[in-house]
Short mmCIF file of C-alpha atoms and ligand atoms in Angstrom, two decimals:
data_model
loop_
_atom_site.label_atom_id
_atom_site.label_comp_id
_atom_site.label_asym_id
_atom_site.label_seq_id
_atom_site.Cartn_x
_atom_site.Cartn_y
_atom_site.Cartn_z
CA MET A 1 29.13 106.42 91.23
CA ASP A 2 31.29 107.43 94.20
CA VAL A 3 34.77 106.16 94.97
CA ALA A 4 33.63 103.76 97.71
CA GLU A 5 31.17 102.18 95.31
CA ALA A 6 33.84 101.77 92.64
CA LEU A 7 36.18 100.20 95.21
CA ARG A 8 33.56 97.70 96.30
CA GLU A 9 32.53 96.88 92.76
CA ARG A 10 36.02 96.47 91.27
CA CYS A 11 37.22 92.93 91.03
CA THR A 12 39.49 90.97 88.76
CA CYS A 13 37.52 90.16 85.62
CA ARG A 14 38.47 86.92 83.87
CA ALA A 15 35.71 86.85 81.24
CA PHE A 16 35.05 89.64 78.74
CA LEU A 17 32.57 90.32 75.96
CA PRO A 18 34.01 90.62 72.45
CA ARG A 19 32.91 94.28 72.44
CA ALA A 20 35.45 96.91 71.37
CA VAL A 21 36.44 99.78 73.66
CA SER A 22 36.46 103.10 71.80
CA VAL A 23 39.80 104.85 71.59
CA GLU A 24 38.17 108.06 72.92
CA LEU A 25 37.05 106.29 76.08
CA LEU A 26 40.40 104.58 76.45
CA GLU A 27 42.30 107.88 76.16
CA ARG A 28 39.98 109.57 78.67
CA LEU A 29 40.51 106.69 81.07
CA LEU A 30 44.29 106.70 80.71
CA GLU A 31 44.63 110.46 80.91
CA THR A 32 42.64 110.58 84.12
CA ALA A 33 44.43 107.58 85.67
CA ASN A 34 47.67 109.33 84.84
CA ARG A 35 46.79 111.87 87.56
CA ALA A 36 47.96 109.18 90.01
CA PRO A 37 50.58 110.44 92.46
CA SER A 38 54.17 109.25 92.62
CA GLY A 39 57.07 110.07 94.92
CA GLY A 40 58.80 113.21 93.66
CA ASN A 41 56.28 113.13 90.79
CA THR A 42 58.72 110.79 89.03
CA GLN A 43 55.94 108.87 87.17
CA PRO A 44 58.02 105.74 86.56
CA TRP A 45 55.36 103.80 84.60
CA HIS A 46 54.95 103.07 80.86
CA LEU A 47 52.05 101.43 79.06
CA TYR A 48 51.92 99.53 75.80
CA VAL A 49 48.25 99.52 74.82
CA LEU A 50 47.16 97.01 72.19
CA THR A 51 44.09 95.84 70.38
CA GLY A 52 43.21 93.95 67.20
CA LYS A 53 46.02 92.38 65.24
CA HIS A 54 48.73 93.91 67.43
CA LEU A 55 47.20 92.29 70.49
CA GLN A 56 46.88 89.01 68.65
CA ALA A 57 50.52 89.11 67.50
CA LEU A 58 51.74 89.66 71.07
CA THR A 59 49.53 86.89 72.44
CA GLU A 60 50.74 84.47 69.77
CA ALA A 61 54.40 85.31 70.42
CA VAL A 62 54.02 84.79 74.17
CA ILE A 63 52.01 81.57 73.85
CA LYS A 64 54.67 80.23 71.46
CA HIS A 65 57.41 81.15 73.93
CA PHE A 66 55.48 79.59 76.82
CA GLY A 67 54.78 76.44 74.79
CA SER A 68 58.47 76.04 73.94
CA GLY A 69 59.14 75.35 77.62
CA THR A 70 62.11 77.75 77.58
CA MET A 71 62.88 78.80 81.15
CA SER A 72 63.59 82.51 81.09
CA PRO A 73 65.95 83.85 83.76
CA LEU A 74 63.95 85.55 86.53
CA GLU A 75 64.15 89.34 86.40
CA TYR A 76 62.57 89.58 89.85
CA LYS A 77 60.66 87.43 92.30
CA VAL A 78 56.89 87.65 91.93
CA TYR A 79 56.30 86.00 95.32
CA PRO A 80 58.68 85.59 98.23
CA SER A 81 60.14 82.10 98.65
CA LYS A 82 60.01 80.12 101.88
CA GLY A 83 62.73 81.63 104.00
CA ASP A 84 62.22 85.15 102.67
CA LEU A 85 59.40 85.60 105.18
CA PRO A 86 58.78 84.44 108.75
CA ASP A 87 57.10 80.97 108.59
CA ASP A 88 53.69 82.19 109.75
CA LEU A 89 53.58 84.87 107.08
CA HIS A 90 54.72 82.52 104.34
CA LYS A 91 51.97 80.08 105.36
CA ALA A 92 49.38 82.88 105.31
CA TYR A 93 50.50 84.01 101.84
CA MET A 94 50.36 80.44 100.53
CA SER A 95 46.89 79.81 101.91
CA ARG A 96 45.55 83.02 100.31
CA ARG A 97 47.22 82.22 96.98
CA ILE A 98 45.89 78.66 97.00
CA LYS A 99 42.39 79.85 97.86
CA VAL A 100 42.21 82.31 94.96
CA ALA A 101 43.71 79.80 92.50
CA GLN A 102 41.39 77.03 93.69
CA ASP A 103 38.30 79.25 93.41
CA MET A 104 39.35 80.18 89.89
CA TRP A 105 40.03 76.58 88.84
CA ASP A 106 36.69 75.48 90.30
CA LEU A 107 34.89 78.00 88.09
CA MET A 108 36.92 76.79 85.10
CA GLY A 109 36.37 73.10 85.85
CA VAL A 110 40.12 72.54 86.36
CA GLN A 111 41.30 69.85 88.80
CA ARG A 112 44.26 70.95 90.93
CA GLU A 113 46.27 67.79 90.10
CA ASP A 114 45.69 68.16 86.34
CA GLN A 115 48.90 69.94 85.27
CA ALA A 116 47.85 70.22 81.59
CA ALA A 117 44.54 71.87 82.48
CA ARG A 118 46.35 74.23 84.86
CA ALA A 119 48.80 75.21 82.12
CA LYS A 120 45.84 75.88 79.82
CA ALA A 121 44.27 78.08 82.49
CA LEU A 122 47.57 79.97 82.82
CA VAL A 123 47.61 80.61 79.06
CA GLU A 124 44.33 82.54 79.48
CA ASN A 125 46.44 85.26 81.09
CA PHE A 126 48.35 85.58 77.81
CA ARG A 127 45.03 85.89 75.97
CA PHE A 128 44.11 88.66 78.44
CA TRP A 129 41.14 86.47 79.34
CA GLY A 130 39.48 87.43 76.05
CA ALA A 131 39.59 91.21 76.64
CA PRO A 132 39.61 93.41 73.53
CA VAL A 133 42.34 95.62 75.01
CA GLY A 134 45.58 94.30 76.45
CA MET A 135 48.23 96.45 78.07
CA VAL A 136 51.76 95.71 79.15
CA VAL A 137 52.94 97.82 82.07
CA THR A 138 56.62 98.51 82.59
CA VAL A 139 58.56 100.36 85.28
CA ASP A 140 61.81 102.26 84.75
CA ARG A 141 64.41 99.58 85.36
CA GLY A 142 66.69 101.78 87.44
CA GLY A 143 63.83 102.73 89.77
CA ASP A 144 63.92 101.25 93.26
CA LYS A 145 61.11 99.38 95.03
CA ASN A 146 59.33 102.70 95.49
CA ALA A 147 58.87 103.01 91.72
CA TRP A 148 56.84 99.78 91.72
CA GLY A 149 54.66 101.21 94.49
CA HIS A 150 54.12 104.41 92.50
CA THR A 151 53.12 102.33 89.48
CA GLY A 152 50.64 100.52 91.73
CA MET A 153 48.99 103.89 92.44
CA PHE A 154 48.52 104.31 88.71
CA LEU A 155 47.12 100.80 88.25
CA GLN A 156 44.54 101.09 91.02
CA SER A 157 43.46 104.48 89.64
CA LEU A 158 43.00 102.86 86.26
CA ALA A 159 41.01 99.97 87.71
CA LEU A 160 38.64 102.25 89.65
CA LEU A 161 38.05 104.59 86.73
CA ALA A 162 37.33 101.59 84.54
CA VAL A 163 34.48 100.67 86.90
CA GLN A 164 33.10 104.22 86.63
CA TYR A 165 33.14 103.94 82.82
CA GLY A 166 31.35 100.57 82.88
CA LEU A 167 34.54 98.65 82.09
CA ALA A 168 36.34 95.83 83.87
CA THR A 169 40.02 95.02 84.36
CA ALA A 170 42.41 92.28 85.36
CA MET A 171 45.99 92.92 86.48
CA LEU A 172 48.15 90.06 85.25
CA GLU A 173 51.57 89.48 86.76
CA ALA A 174 51.78 86.34 84.59
CA TRP A 175 53.21 88.77 82.04
CA GLY A 176 56.41 89.25 84.02
CA ASN A 177 59.53 87.12 83.68
CA LEU A 178 58.85 85.96 80.12
CA GLY A 179 62.43 86.59 79.02
CA SER A 180 63.09 88.81 76.01
CA CYS A 181 59.88 87.73 74.25
CA VAL A 182 57.64 90.64 75.35
CA TYR A 183 60.47 93.19 75.01
CA ASP A 184 61.33 92.01 71.48
CA THR A 185 57.75 91.84 70.25
CA LEU A 186 56.87 95.32 71.56
CA ASN A 187 60.29 96.81 70.91
CA ILE A 188 60.78 97.81 74.55
CA ALA A 189 64.30 98.85 75.55
CA MET A 190 65.20 96.10 78.02
CA ASP A 191 68.04 98.13 79.53
CA ARG A 192 65.64 100.96 80.42
CA GLU A 193 62.37 99.29 81.44
CA VAL A 194 61.25 96.15 83.24
CA VAL A 195 57.95 94.45 82.42
CA TRP A 196 55.84 94.21 85.54
CA CYS A 197 52.38 93.08 84.49
CA GLY A 198 49.67 92.94 81.90
CA VAL A 199 46.26 94.58 82.20
CA ALA A 200 43.16 93.19 80.52
CA LEU A 201 40.50 95.81 79.84
CA GLY A 202 37.05 95.54 78.35
CA TYR A 203 33.39 94.92 79.09
CA ALA A 204 32.76 92.13 81.59
CA ASP A 205 30.82 89.10 80.42
CA PRO A 206 27.83 89.07 82.80
CA GLY A 207 27.09 85.47 81.79
CA SER A 208 30.33 84.14 83.31
CA LYS A 209 31.08 83.77 87.02
CA LEU A 210 34.73 84.37 86.10
CA SER A 211 33.92 88.04 85.60
CA THR A 212 32.95 88.63 89.25
CA MET A 213 34.72 85.99 91.37
CA PRO A 214 34.47 87.11 95.01
CA THR A 215 37.57 87.27 97.22
CA GLU A 216 38.12 87.88 100.92
CA ARG A 217 40.15 90.46 102.79
CA ARG A 218 41.86 90.40 106.18
CA PRO A 219 39.88 92.05 108.98
CA LEU A 220 41.08 95.57 109.86
CA GLY A 221 42.40 94.38 113.21
CA GLU A 222 45.04 92.29 111.42
CA LEU A 223 46.50 95.16 109.42
CA CYS A 224 45.97 98.30 111.50
CA ARG A 225 47.19 99.28 114.90
CA PHE A 226 45.19 102.28 116.11
CA GLN A 227 46.71 104.50 118.76
CA GLY A 228 45.19 107.40 120.62
CA PHE A 229 41.60 106.72 119.52
CA GLU A 230 39.54 106.35 122.67
CA LYS A 231 36.67 104.52 121.05
CA SER A 232 38.50 102.18 118.67
CA LYS A 233 37.50 98.55 119.30
CA LEU A 234 40.58 97.20 117.47
C1 FMN B 1 49.67 93.34 90.31
C2 FMN B 1 48.67 92.22 90.23
C3 FMN B 1 48.95 91.12 89.44
C4 FMN B 1 48.01 90.07 89.31
N1 FMN B 1 48.27 89.03 88.46
C5 FMN B 1 47.30 88.11 88.18
C6 FMN B 1 47.51 87.12 87.18
O1 FMN B 1 48.56 87.02 86.55
N2 FMN B 1 46.49 86.27 86.90
C7 FMN B 1 45.30 86.33 87.56
O2 FMN B 1 44.41 85.52 87.24
N3 FMN B 1 45.08 87.25 88.54
C8 FMN B 1 46.04 88.15 88.84
N4 FMN B 1 45.84 89.13 89.80
C9 FMN B 1 44.54 89.19 90.48
C10 FMN B 1 44.59 88.81 91.95
O3 FMN B 1 44.53 87.42 92.09
C11 FMN B 1 43.40 89.50 92.63
O4 FMN B 1 43.58 90.90 92.58
C12 FMN B 1 43.20 89.09 94.08
O5 FMN B 1 42.92 87.72 94.18
C13 FMN B 1 42.04 89.89 94.73
O6 FMN B 1 40.87 89.71 93.94
P1 FMN B 1 40.09 90.93 93.27
O7 FMN B 1 41.04 91.65 92.35
O8 FMN B 1 38.98 90.27 92.48
O9 FMN B 1 39.60 91.82 94.35
C14 FMN B 1 46.78 90.14 90.00
C15 FMN B 1 46.53 91.26 90.82
C16 FMN B 1 47.45 92.28 90.93
C17 FMN B 1 47.13 93.48 91.78
#
């Protein structure tokens, strides 16, 4: 498999087989992904990698916290609010977010106006969508925005390598902003690290459309401005 193939094949997997991932494969995957670059080679990411009863304990703690309805103070904004962006951009973000959520709910048989069913769908994130391996990714708290970008380099490397090894992933920002619950359960020093996201990892369930839900991308002309290329049509 070449890199372009892995890029095209990778997608967010929301249905996994109950098949274990060997620790040898997992270590190979993580060691290779850890070759990801970072500004100044600072490597600001940390991973808490769980399976079996440890994964179950974390999931149970988070579902209990979520079910209690306790509103945790936001550690950071996951999405910009109206007013943070020019109106046209905010509208574009919203329409993309709604599209991906709607496509997902359609596959799950969830009606948009059914709040209880939507909450149940959200809880699937805390079950890592049934994956046998769940990871919590943190960034050094004192790091600036750049550190989050560097961590993104690591995460995409991980996702592409997973494809090469026949595995599937889902990045899950639903794991952020859950108050002290994740920190306490995993014994993460809250003054040093900030929880960014979860990662589900395992073998995709080929029998579920949730394992390969297609998504669109903006055309190149919307994101690139080419200069000095005589033959560019954009
Ligand atoms: C950092 C990050 C966090 C994400 N968090 C979630 C999440 O909490 N729940 C979810 O269902 N999908 C989540 N996604 C998946 C995105 O919706 C998905 O990447 C996007 O719609 C493009 O689809 P694709 O990954 O299948 O190409 C996340 C993706 C990224 C990169």
